[in-house]
Amino acid sequence: MLPTGEAVWTAAQDLLRGMLKAEIFSLWFSAVRAGRLKGDSLELIVVDDFCEVWLRENYLELLRSVVSRAAVRPMQVRFIVDAAPAPAPASMAGVAS
C-alpha cells in the first residue's frame, strides 16, 4: 500500500520536531497541512503567501530532506496557499465548542 500525503507529512513533522526548537516548529510547521501526494511530489498547504515565501526561502531544503526520509524515496515539495482551517478530526465531528 502506498503512503498518503497525510502519512508522509505526519512522519516528516515528527522528524522536524526532533530537529527544531519547539517554538520554531510551532510557528512555521504546526499549521502546515498535507495536500496531495502525486508521484515524487508532496503538496504542503500553507495559510498565506508570506508563509509560503518564508518556508521556500528558509526551509525548502530541510523540507525536501524530511519529506524524502518520511517517504523513503526522493521527494519534491510544492506549496499551496489555502487560508481555510483544517477540517476537524472525525472524532470531533458534531461536537459543539
Backbone as a printed PyTorch tensor [residue, N CA C, xyz], in Angstrom:
tensor([[[  0.8440,  -1.1860,   0.0000],
         [  0.0000,   0.0000,   0.0000],
         [  0.8860,   1.2450,   0.0000]],

        [[  0.5870,   2.1770,  -0.8790],
         [  1.3530,   3.4120,  -0.9710],
         [  0.9450,   4.3640,   0.1470]],

        [[  1.9070,   5.1260,   0.6720],
         [  1.5700,   6.0740,   1.7360],
         [  0.7290,   7.2330,   1.1970]],

        [[ -0.0560,   7.8310,   2.0610],
         [ -0.8350,   9.0190,   1.6980],
         [  0.0010,  10.2610,   1.9790]],

        [[ -0.4250,  11.3740,   1.4230],
         [  0.2500,  12.6360,   1.7160],
         [  0.2280,  12.9380,   3.1980]],

        [[ -0.8910,  12.6720,   3.8360],
         [ -1.0150,  12.9240,   5.2770],
         [ -0.0390,  12.0630,   6.0760]],

        [[  0.0990,  10.7960,   5.7050],
         [  1.0180,   9.8990,   6.4210],
         [  2.4660,  10.3640,   6.2550]],

        [[  2.8340,  10.7690,   5.0560],
         [  4.1920,  11.2470,   4.8090],
         [  4.4380,  12.5340,   5.5900]],

        [[  3.4700,  13.4560,   5.5610],
         [  3.6600,  14.7210,   6.2630],
         [  3.7180,  14.5140,   7.7810]],

        [[  2.8990,  13.6370,   8.3200],
         [  2.9330,  13.3610,   9.7580],
         [  4.3040,  12.8240,  10.1590]],

        [[  4.8480,  11.9130,   9.3780],
         [  6.1910,  11.3780,   9.6630],
         [  7.2510,  12.4690,   9.5150]],

        [[  7.1030,  13.3250,   8.5090],
         [  8.0560,  14.4240,   8.3130],
         [  7.9780,  15.4130,   9.4750]],

        [[  6.7770,  15.6970,   9.9570],
         [  6.6330,  16.5920,  11.1100],
         [  7.3180,  16.0020,  12.3440]],

        [[  7.2070,  14.6940,  12.5290],
         [  7.8910,  14.0490,  13.6570],
         [  9.4000,  14.2540,  13.5560]],

        [[  9.9370,  14.1350,  12.3430],
         [ 11.3650,  14.3820,  12.1430],
         [ 11.7110,  15.8400,  12.4430]],

        [[ 10.8840,  16.7590,  11.9630],
         [ 11.1290,  18.1830,  12.1970],
         [ 11.1100,  18.5170,  13.6880]],

        [[ 10.1720,  17.9200,  14.4260],
         [ 10.0960,  18.1780,  15.8690],
         [ 11.4100,  17.8200,  16.5660]],

        [[ 12.0520,  16.7680,  16.0920],
         [ 13.3150,  16.3480,  16.6890],
         [ 14.5040,  17.1900,  16.2630]],

        [[ 14.3380,  17.9990,  15.2220],
         [ 15.4490,  18.7850,  14.6760],
         [ 15.3890,  20.2640,  15.0490]],

        [[ 14.1970,  20.7560,  15.3430],
         [ 13.9990,  22.1930,  15.5450],
         [ 13.5770,  22.5010,  16.9800]],

        [[ 13.8250,  23.7330,  17.3940],
         [ 13.3040,  24.1890,  18.6740],
         [ 11.7840,  24.1730,  18.6010]],

        [[ 11.1440,  23.8980,  19.7270],
         [  9.6840,  23.7940,  19.7820],
         [  9.0050,  25.0600,  19.2690]],

        [[  9.5760,  26.2310,  19.5870],
         [  8.9700,  27.4980,  19.1580],
         [  8.9950,  27.6360,  17.6380]],

        [[ 10.0910,  27.2390,  17.0290],
         [ 10.2200,  27.3240,  15.5670],
         [  9.2460,  26.3610,  14.9050]],

        [[  9.1920,  25.1310,  15.4130],
         [  8.2530,  24.1570,  14.8430],
         [  6.8270,  24.6760,  14.9480]],

        [[  6.4580,  25.1540,  16.1140],
         [  5.0970,  25.6270,  16.3390],
         [  4.7580,  26.8090,  15.4320]],

        [[  5.6780,  27.7330,  15.2960],
         [  5.4360,  28.9300,  14.4920],
         [  5.2960,  28.6270,  13.0080]],

        [[  6.1920,  27.8060,  12.4540],
         [  6.2470,  27.6330,  10.9990],
         [  5.6830,  26.3270,  10.4720]],

        [[  5.6400,  25.2810,  11.2630],
         [  5.2870,  23.9690,  10.7120],
         [  4.0240,  23.3350,  11.2750]],

        [[  3.5740,  23.7450,  12.4480],
         [  2.4290,  23.0690,  13.0560],
         [  1.1320,  23.2780,  12.2810]],

        [[  0.9710,  24.4160,  11.6160],
         [ -0.2590,  24.6940,  10.8770],
         [ -0.2050,  24.2350,   9.4180]],

        [[  0.9500,  23.7900,   8.9690],
         [  1.0770,  23.2990,   7.5920],
         [  0.3350,  21.9610,   7.4880]],

        [[ -0.4520,  21.8140,   6.4310],
         [ -1.2240,  20.5900,   6.2250],
         [ -0.7400,  19.8690,   4.9710]],

        [[ -0.9750,  18.5970,   4.9430],
         [ -0.6290,  17.7950,   3.7670],
         [ -1.6940,  17.9720,   2.7030]],

        [[ -1.2240,  18.0860,   1.4860],
         [ -2.1160,  18.0650,   0.3370],
         [ -1.9550,  16.7260,  -0.3570]],

        [[ -2.0080,  16.7580,  -1.6640],
         [ -1.8890,  15.5170,  -2.4390],
         [ -0.4550,  15.0350,  -2.5220]],

        [[ -0.3140,  13.7430,  -2.5200],
         [  0.9590,  13.0820,  -2.7940],
         [  0.8110,  12.5200,  -4.1960]],

        [[  1.5700,  13.0840,  -5.1230],
         [  1.4490,  12.6820,  -6.5240],
         [  2.8380,  12.3950,  -7.0600]],

        [[  3.1040,  11.1340,  -7.3550],
         [  4.4190,  10.7620,  -7.8550],
         [  5.4780,  11.0620,  -6.8240]],

        [[  6.4340,  11.8950,  -7.2050],
         [  7.5330,  12.2340,  -6.3000],
         [  7.3650,  13.6360,  -5.7190]],

        [[  6.1210,  14.1010,  -5.5770],
         [  5.8640,  15.4480,  -5.0830],
         [  4.7580,  15.4380,  -4.0250]],

        [[  5.0140,  16.1410,  -2.9260],
         [  4.0190,  16.3080,  -1.8730],
         [  3.6090,  17.7700,  -1.8320]],

        [[  2.3100,  18.0170,  -1.8820],
         [  1.7970,  19.3690,  -1.7190],
         [  1.6960,  19.6640,  -0.2320]],

        [[  2.2050,  20.8230,   0.1710],
         [  2.0470,  21.2910,   1.5360],
         [  1.1710,  22.5340,   1.5030]],

        [[  0.1130,  22.5040,   2.2810],
         [ -0.8620,  23.5910,   2.2880],
         [ -0.5050,  24.5570,   3.4150]],

        [[ -0.3060,  25.8120,   3.0360],
         [  0.0550,  26.8700,   3.9920],
         [ -1.0500,  27.9210,   4.0100]],

        [[ -1.0730,  28.7360,   5.0670],
         [ -2.1930,  29.6530,   5.2620],
         [ -2.1120,  30.9500,   4.4680]],

        [[ -0.9250,  31.3630,   4.0560],
         [ -0.8440,  32.6150,   3.3040],
         [  0.4460,  32.6730,   2.4810]],

        [[  0.5050,  33.6960,   1.6310],
         [  1.6640,  33.8720,   0.7490],
         [  2.9560,  34.0930,   1.5360]],

        [[  2.8660,  34.8320,   2.6420],
         [  4.0530,  35.0960,   3.4450],
         [  4.6520,  33.7950,   3.9540]],

        [[  3.8060,  32.9190,   4.4610],
         [  4.2820,  31.6300,   4.9700],
         [  4.9370,  30.8240,   3.8490]],

        [[  4.3260,  30.8280,   2.6730],
         [  4.9100,  30.1070,   1.5360],
         [  6.3040,  30.6400,   1.2040]],

        [[  6.4230,  31.9550,   1.1090],
         [  7.7100,  32.5570,   0.7590],
         [  8.7460,  32.2630,   1.8400]],

        [[  8.3530,  32.4160,   3.0960],
         [  9.2940,  32.1940,   4.2020],
         [  9.7870,  30.7510,   4.2090]],

        [[  8.8670,  29.8080,   4.0720],
         [  9.2650,  28.4000,   4.0800],
         [ 10.1370,  28.0770,   2.8630]],

        [[  9.7730,  28.6060,   1.7070],
         [ 10.5530,  28.3530,   0.4840],
         [ 11.9710,  28.9140,   0.6130]],

        [[ 12.0820,  30.1200,   1.1270],
         [ 13.3910,  30.7690,   1.2030],
         [ 14.2640,  30.2870,   2.3590]],

        [[ 13.6440,  29.7690,   3.4180],
         [ 14.4100,  29.4140,   4.6120],
         [ 14.4430,  27.9280,   4.9460]],

        [[ 13.4590,  27.1660,   4.4790],
         [ 13.3660,  25.7730,   4.9040],
         [ 13.1260,  24.7660,   3.7760]],

        [[ 13.1920,  25.1950,   2.5310],
         [ 12.8560,  24.2850,   1.4320],
         [ 13.7420,  23.0420,   1.4160]],

        [[ 15.0480,  23.2090,   1.5420],
         [ 15.9390,  22.0410,   1.5070],
         [ 15.6760,  21.1100,   2.6830]],

        [[ 15.4300,  21.6800,   3.8630],
         [ 15.1010,  20.8540,   5.0260],
         [ 13.7900,  20.1160,   4.8010]],

        [[ 12.7990,  20.7950,   4.2580],
         [ 11.5240,  20.1460,   3.9790],
         [ 11.6750,  19.0160,   2.9690]],

        [[ 12.4250,  19.2540,   1.9090],
         [ 12.6720,  18.1860,   0.9290],
         [ 13.3410,  16.9900,   1.6050]],

        [[ 14.2930,  17.2610,   2.4680],
         [ 15.0250,  16.2020,   3.1420],
         [ 14.1130,  15.3640,   4.0470]],

        [[ 13.3270,  16.0330,   4.9120],
         [ 12.4940,  15.2580,   5.8420],
         [ 11.3370,  14.5700,   5.1250]],

        [[ 10.7930,  15.1970,   4.1030],
         [  9.7230,  14.5520,   3.3300],
         [ 10.2810,  13.3300,   2.5910]],

        [[ 11.4750,  13.4460,   2.0550],
         [ 12.1150,  12.3090,   1.3750],
         [ 12.3960,  11.1790,   2.3510]],

        [[ 12.8910,  11.5110,   3.5270],
         [ 13.1370,  10.4800,   4.5450],
         [ 11.8310,   9.8160,   4.9630]],

        [[ 10.7930,  10.6010,   5.1420],
         [  9.4980,  10.0630,   5.5600],
         [  8.8870,   9.1710,   4.4800]],

        [[  9.0730,   9.5410,   3.2240],
         [  8.5080,   8.7670,   2.1090],
         [  9.4130,   7.6110,   1.6840]],

        [[ 10.6340,   7.6130,   2.1910],
         [ 11.6510,   6.6080,   1.8570],
         [ 11.9460,   6.6060,   0.3570]],

        [[ 11.9660,   7.8080,  -0.2060],
         [ 12.3560,   7.9930,  -1.6130],
         [ 12.5380,   9.4840,  -1.8490]],

        [[ 13.2930,   9.8600,  -2.8620],
         [ 13.4810,  11.2910,  -3.1420],
         [ 12.1440,  11.9620,  -3.4730]],

        [[ 11.9020,  13.0910,  -2.8260],
         [ 10.6380,  13.8030,  -2.9970],
         [ 10.8780,  15.2860,  -3.2330]],

        [[  9.9300,  15.8970,  -3.9020],
         [  9.8780,  17.3490,  -4.0580],
         [  8.7260,  17.8640,  -3.2100]],

        [[  8.7430,  19.1560,  -2.9290],
         [  7.6930,  19.7950,  -2.1350],
         [  7.1080,  20.9340,  -2.9550]],

        [[  5.7900,  20.9930,  -3.0000],
         [  5.0660,  22.0950,  -3.6460],
         [  4.2040,  22.7630,  -2.5980]],

        [[  4.1180,  24.0790,  -2.6240],
         [  3.2940,  24.8050,  -1.6700],
         [  1.9810,  25.2140,  -2.3260]],

        [[  0.9110,  25.0870,  -1.5620],
         [ -0.4160,  25.5360,  -1.9650],
         [ -0.8950,  26.4900,  -0.8720]],

        [[ -1.3660,  27.6760,  -1.2510],
         [ -1.8870,  28.6310,  -0.2720],
         [ -3.3930,  28.4230,  -0.1560]],

        [[ -3.8400,  28.1720,   1.0710],
         [ -5.2610,  27.9740,   1.3550],
         [ -5.4960,  28.3890,   2.8040]],

        [[ -6.1790,  29.4890,   3.0090],
         [ -6.3870,  30.0210,   4.3540],
         [ -7.4900,  29.2970,   5.1180]],

        [[ -8.1880,  28.3640,   4.4760],
         [ -9.2570,  27.6400,   5.1720],
         [ -8.6650,  26.8030,   6.3000]],

        [[ -9.3430,  26.7680,   7.4470],
         [ -8.8250,  25.9520,   8.5470],
         [ -8.8910,  24.4770,   8.2070]],

        [[ -8.0470,  23.7130,   8.8620],
         [ -8.0470,  22.2660,   8.6620],
         [ -9.3740,  21.7040,   9.1590]],

        [[ -9.8920,  20.6730,   8.4910],
         [-11.1390,  20.0670,   8.9590],
         [-10.9310,  19.4290,  10.3350]],

        [[-11.9860,  19.4080,  11.1300],
         [-11.9100,  18.7920,  12.4600],
         [-11.7240,  17.2880,  12.3210]],

        [[-10.9800,  16.6840,  13.2310],
         [-10.8410,  15.2230,  13.1880],
         [-12.1990,  14.5530,  13.2910]],

        [[-12.3310,  13.3790,  12.7280],
         [-13.6150,  12.6650,  12.7270],
         [-14.1500,  12.4940,  14.1380]],

        [[-13.2590,  12.3170,  15.1120],
         [-13.6980,  12.1170,  16.4940],
         [-14.3260,  13.3820,  17.0760]],

        [[-14.1010,  14.5460,  16.4510],
         [-14.6370,  15.7980,  16.9450],
         [-15.8410,  16.2560,  16.1340]],

        [[-16.1740,  15.5530,  15.0650],
         [-17.2790,  15.9550,  14.2040],
         [-18.5730,  15.9680,  15.0010]],

        [[-19.3040,  17.0410,  14.8920],
         [-20.5810,  17.1570,  15.5730],
         [-20.4810,  17.5990,  17.0220]],

        [[-19.2760,  17.8350,  17.5170],
         [-19.1160,  18.2790,  18.8990],
         [-19.1300,  19.7960,  18.9180]],

        [[-20.0450,  20.3770,  19.6810],
         [-20.1230,  21.8350,  19.7890],
         [-19.0530,  22.3490,  20.7270]],

        [[-18.4910,  23.5200,  20.3970],
         [-17.4610,  24.0810,  21.2800],
         [-18.0220,  25.1430,  22.1710]]])
